[in-house]
Protein backbone atom coordinates (compact mmCIF):
# COMPACT_ATOMS: atom_id res chain seq x y z
CA UNK A 1 0.00 0.00 0.00
CA UNK A 2 0.83 3.73 0.08
CA UNK A 3 2.02 4.03 -3.50
CA UNK A 4 2.68 7.41 -5.08
CA UNK A 5 3.09 7.79 -8.81
CA UNK A 6 4.46 10.61 -10.90
CA UNK A 7 3.92 11.31 -14.56
CA UNK A 8 5.86 11.76 -16.69
CA UNK A 9 9.00 10.06 -15.41
CA UNK A 10 11.09 12.18 -17.73
CA UNK A 11 10.41 15.04 -20.09
CA UNK A 12 12.42 17.17 -22.48
CA UNK A 13 10.97 20.51 -23.48
CA UNK A 14 12.06 23.62 -25.28
CA UNK A 15 12.85 26.83 -23.49
CA UNK A 16 9.76 29.00 -23.08
CA UNK A 17 7.24 26.18 -22.98
CA UNK A 18 5.32 24.92 -19.95
CA UNK A 19 5.45 21.45 -18.46
CA UNK A 20 2.95 19.80 -16.13
CA UNK A 21 3.96 17.07 -13.71
CA UNK A 22 1.33 14.95 -11.97
CA UNK A 23 1.62 13.37 -8.56
CA UNK A 24 -0.97 10.78 -7.55
CA UNK A 25 -1.54 8.76 -4.44
CA UNK A 26 -2.81 5.49 -5.86
CA UNK A 27 -4.27 3.66 -2.91
CA UNK A 28 -4.75 6.25 -0.21
CA UNK A 29 -5.95 9.77 0.38
CA UNK A 30 -3.25 12.30 1.11
CA UNK A 31 -3.67 15.10 3.62
CA UNK A 32 -0.71 16.92 2.21
CA UNK A 33 1.59 16.66 -0.76
CA UNK A 34 5.07 18.10 -0.90
CA UNK A 35 7.03 19.09 -3.98
CA UNK A 36 10.83 18.89 -3.99
CA UNK A 37 13.57 19.72 -6.38
CA UNK A 38 16.89 17.93 -6.43
CA UNK A 39 20.05 18.98 -8.23
CA UNK A 40 22.72 16.40 -9.07
CA UNK A 41 24.41 15.10 -5.95
CA UNK A 42 22.42 17.48 -3.80
CA UNK A 43 19.79 16.89 -1.17
CA UNK A 44 16.13 17.57 -1.67
CA UNK A 45 14.98 21.18 -1.58
CA UNK A 46 11.40 21.63 -0.48
CA UNK A 47 9.62 23.85 -2.96
CA UNK A 48 6.08 23.94 -1.64
CA UNK A 49 3.50 22.28 0.56
CA UNK A 50 0.16 21.51 -0.99
CA UNK A 51 -3.05 20.82 0.91
CA UNK A 52 -6.14 19.67 -0.94
CA UNK A 53 -8.52 22.50 -1.77
CA UNK A 54 -6.26 25.31 -0.61
CA UNK A 55 -3.44 27.33 -2.05
CA UNK A 56 0.03 25.90 -1.88
CA UNK A 57 2.53 27.30 0.58
CA UNK A 58 5.80 28.08 -1.14
CA UNK A 59 9.22 28.08 0.45
CA UNK A 60 11.26 31.22 0.45
CA UNK A 61 12.96 31.81 -2.87
CA UNK A 62 10.56 29.67 -4.89
CA UNK A 63 8.63 31.65 -7.50
CA UNK A 64 4.97 30.74 -7.15
CA UNK A 65 4.11 32.25 -10.55
CA UNK A 66 6.70 30.05 -12.19
CA UNK A 67 5.96 26.84 -10.34
CA UNK A 68 2.18 26.54 -10.28
CA UNK A 69 0.80 23.92 -7.92
CA UNK A 70 -2.76 22.67 -8.03
CA UNK A 71 -4.04 20.18 -5.48
CA UNK A 72 -7.44 19.43 -6.96
CA UNK A 73 -8.29 16.31 -4.99
CA UNK A 74 -7.07 14.13 -2.15
CA UNK A 75 -5.23 11.95 -4.64
CA UNK A 76 -3.82 14.38 -7.19
CA UNK A 77 -1.47 17.33 -7.14
CA UNK A 78 0.12 18.92 -10.19
CA UNK A 79 3.22 21.06 -10.60
CA UNK A 80 3.41 23.20 -13.73
CA UNK A 81 6.73 24.74 -14.64
CA UNK A 82 5.79 27.76 -16.70
CA UNK A 83 8.01 29.37 -19.31
CA UNK A 84 10.71 26.85 -18.60
CA UNK A 85 14.37 27.79 -18.87
CA UNK A 86 17.45 25.57 -18.94
CA UNK A 87 18.14 26.40 -15.29
CA UNK A 88 14.83 24.74 -14.42
CA UNK A 89 16.29 21.42 -15.53
CA UNK A 90 16.26 19.22 -12.46
CA UNK A 91 14.79 16.17 -10.79
CA UNK A 92 11.38 16.94 -9.32
CA UNK A 93 9.97 14.65 -6.64
CA UNK A 94 6.64 14.69 -4.86
CA UNK A 95 5.64 13.06 -1.62
CA UNK A 96 2.34 12.52 0.11
CA UNK A 97 1.35 12.05 3.70
CA UNK A 98 -1.45 9.71 4.48
CA UNK A 99 -4.90 10.05 5.96
CA UNK A 100 -5.69 9.16 8.67
CA UNK A 101 -3.14 10.69 10.93
CA UNK A 102 -2.49 7.48 12.77
CA UNK A 103 0.23 6.85 10.23
CA UNK A 104 2.16 9.63 11.86
CA UNK A 105 2.60 11.73 8.77
CA UNK A 106 4.97 9.31 7.13
CA UNK A 107 6.01 10.58 3.74
CA UNK A 108 5.58 8.38 0.70
CA UNK A 109 7.58 9.45 -2.29
CA UNK A 110 6.92 9.31 -5.99
CA UNK A 111 9.62 8.02 -8.32
CA UNK A 112 10.51 11.50 -9.53
CA UNK A 113 10.38 13.36 -12.85
CA UNK A 114 13.53 14.35 -14.65
CA UNK A 115 13.01 17.59 -16.54
CA UNK A 116 15.45 18.75 -19.19
CA UNK A 117 14.90 22.13 -20.79
CA UNK A 118 16.79 22.70 -24.03
CA UNK B 1 14.78 27.42 11.13
CA UNK B 2 15.48 23.71 11.36
CA UNK B 3 18.82 22.50 10.02
CA UNK B 4 19.68 18.88 9.46
CA UNK B 5 23.26 17.64 9.18
CA UNK B 6 24.40 14.18 8.15
CA UNK B 7 27.81 12.76 8.89
CA UNK B 8 29.75 11.36 7.16
CA UNK B 9 28.99 12.76 3.72
CA UNK B 10 30.47 9.69 2.10
CA UNK B 11 31.48 6.24 3.24
CA UNK B 12 33.19 3.34 1.47
CA UNK B 13 33.44 0.03 3.29
CA UNK B 14 34.06 -3.63 2.54
CA UNK B 15 31.16 -6.01 2.57
CA UNK B 16 30.17 -7.36 5.97
CA UNK B 17 30.97 -4.33 8.08
CA UNK B 18 28.51 -2.86 10.53
CA UNK B 19 27.85 0.80 9.83
CA UNK B 20 26.58 3.85 11.68
CA UNK B 21 25.20 6.85 9.85
CA UNK B 22 24.57 10.00 11.83
CA UNK B 23 21.91 12.66 11.56
CA UNK B 24 21.65 15.74 13.75
CA UNK B 25 19.05 18.48 13.87
CA UNK B 26 19.04 21.88 15.52
CA UNK B 27 15.46 22.15 16.79
CA UNK B 28 14.48 19.22 18.97
CA UNK B 29 10.73 19.92 18.84
CA UNK B 30 10.21 17.57 15.91
CA UNK B 31 7.10 15.60 15.07
CA UNK B 32 8.95 12.66 13.58
CA UNK B 33 12.16 11.62 11.84
CA UNK B 34 12.39 9.46 8.78
CA UNK B 35 15.30 7.68 7.10
CA UNK B 36 15.29 7.18 3.34
CA UNK B 37 17.37 5.48 0.75
CA UNK B 38 17.93 6.93 -2.70
CA UNK B 39 19.51 5.06 -5.59
CA UNK B 40 21.17 7.13 -8.33
CA UNK B 41 18.64 8.90 -10.50
CA UNK B 42 15.73 7.41 -8.57
CA UNK B 43 13.15 8.55 -6.09
CA UNK B 44 13.24 7.88 -2.38
CA UNK B 45 12.43 4.72 -0.51
CA UNK B 46 11.34 5.05 3.09
CA UNK B 47 13.37 2.86 5.43
CA UNK B 48 12.27 3.73 8.94
CA UNK B 49 9.98 6.25 10.59
CA UNK B 50 10.46 7.22 14.23
CA UNK B 51 7.78 9.21 15.97
CA UNK B 52 8.90 11.87 18.43
CA UNK B 53 7.70 9.69 21.32
CA UNK B 54 9.76 6.71 20.19
CA UNK B 55 13.42 5.96 20.74
CA UNK B 56 14.12 3.44 18.00
CA UNK B 57 12.73 1.43 15.12
CA UNK B 58 14.04 -1.74 13.53
CA UNK B 59 13.56 -3.33 10.14
CA UNK B 60 15.68 -6.30 9.18
CA UNK B 61 19.33 -5.29 9.27
CA UNK B 62 18.44 -1.67 9.90
CA UNK B 63 18.03 -0.01 13.26
CA UNK B 64 17.37 3.68 13.75
CA UNK B 65 17.53 5.46 17.07
CA UNK B 66 16.30 8.87 18.08
CA UNK B 67 17.49 11.10 20.91
CA UNK B 68 15.36 14.19 20.69
CA UNK B 69 16.95 15.99 23.60
CA UNK B 70 20.35 15.94 21.95
CA UNK B 71 18.97 16.39 18.45
CA UNK B 72 20.45 13.18 17.06
CA UNK B 73 19.49 10.07 15.20
CA UNK B 74 21.61 7.19 14.04
CA UNK B 75 20.97 4.59 11.38
CA UNK B 76 22.72 1.33 12.07
CA UNK B 77 23.25 -1.09 9.19
CA UNK B 78 24.33 -4.55 10.20
CA UNK B 79 26.41 -6.83 8.00
CA UNK B 80 26.51 -4.45 5.05
CA UNK B 81 26.07 -5.78 1.51
CA UNK B 82 26.91 -4.35 -1.92
CA UNK B 83 23.18 -3.90 -2.48
CA UNK B 84 23.15 -1.40 0.37
CA UNK B 85 25.14 1.02 -1.77
CA UNK B 86 23.03 4.15 -2.09
CA UNK B 87 22.57 7.60 -0.62
CA UNK B 88 20.88 7.64 2.77
CA UNK B 89 18.87 10.70 3.72
CA UNK B 90 17.28 11.65 6.99
CA UNK B 91 14.41 14.10 7.29
CA UNK B 92 12.67 15.65 10.26
CA UNK B 93 9.11 16.88 10.28
CA UNK B 94 8.30 20.06 12.19
CA UNK B 95 5.13 22.00 12.82
CA UNK B 96 5.85 25.43 11.39
CA UNK B 97 3.61 28.26 10.27
CA UNK B 98 0.43 26.21 10.46
CA UNK B 99 1.60 23.10 8.66
CA UNK B 100 4.06 20.25 8.86
CA UNK B 101 7.32 21.04 7.14
CA UNK B 102 9.97 18.44 6.28
CA UNK B 103 13.67 19.28 6.31
CA UNK B 104 16.22 16.97 4.73
CA UNK B 105 19.88 16.46 5.39
CA UNK B 106 22.32 16.35 2.49
CA UNK B 107 22.70 12.62 2.77
CA UNK B 108 25.43 10.05 3.27
CA UNK B 109 26.67 8.38 0.11
CA UNK B 110 27.47 4.76 0.93
CA UNK B 111 29.49 2.36 -1.19
CA UNK B 112 29.82 -1.23 -0.04
CA UNK B 113 32.36 -3.11 -2.12
CA UNK B 114 32.59 -6.88 -2.38
Tab-separated table of C-alpha atoms in Angstrom, chain A residues 34 36 38 42-44 46 49 59 91 93 101 103-107 109-111 114, chain B residues 1 31-32 34 36 38 41-44 46 49 51 89 93 100-102 104-106:
chain	number	residue	atom	x	y	z
A	34	UNK	CA	5.069	18.101	-0.898
A	36	UNK	CA	10.825	18.885	-3.988
A	38	UNK	CA	16.892	17.930	-6.430
A	42	UNK	CA	22.423	17.483	-3.800
A	43	UNK	CA	19.790	16.887	-1.170
A	44	UNK	CA	16.125	17.571	-1.666
A	46	UNK	CA	11.404	21.630	-0.482
A	49	UNK	CA	3.503	22.280	0.563
A	59	UNK	CA	9.217	28.079	0.453
A	91	UNK	CA	14.794	16.168	-10.791
A	93	UNK	CA	9.972	14.646	-6.640
A	101	UNK	CA	-3.142	10.694	10.935
A	103	UNK	CA	0.235	6.850	10.235
A	104	UNK	CA	2.160	9.627	11.864
A	105	UNK	CA	2.603	11.728	8.771
A	106	UNK	CA	4.973	9.309	7.133
A	107	UNK	CA	6.008	10.576	3.740
A	109	UNK	CA	7.578	9.452	-2.295
A	110	UNK	CA	6.915	9.314	-5.987
A	111	UNK	CA	9.625	8.017	-8.318
A	114	UNK	CA	13.534	14.348	-14.651
B	1	UNK	CA	14.777	27.416	11.131
B	31	UNK	CA	7.098	15.602	15.072
B	32	UNK	CA	8.952	12.659	13.575
B	34	UNK	CA	12.394	9.455	8.777
B	36	UNK	CA	15.288	7.179	3.343
B	38	UNK	CA	17.935	6.925	-2.704
B	41	UNK	CA	18.638	8.902	-10.498
B	42	UNK	CA	15.734	7.408	-8.566
B	43	UNK	CA	13.150	8.550	-6.086
B	44	UNK	CA	13.244	7.881	-2.379
B	46	UNK	CA	11.344	5.051	3.087
B	49	UNK	CA	9.982	6.250	10.589
B	51	UNK	CA	7.777	9.209	15.966
B	89	UNK	CA	18.865	10.697	3.721
B	93	UNK	CA	9.111	16.878	10.278
B	100	UNK	CA	4.059	20.248	8.856
B	101	UNK	CA	7.320	21.042	7.137
B	102	UNK	CA	9.966	18.444	6.283
B	104	UNK	CA	16.217	16.975	4.733
B	105	UNK	CA	19.878	16.456	5.394
B	106	UNK	CA	22.321	16.350	2.488
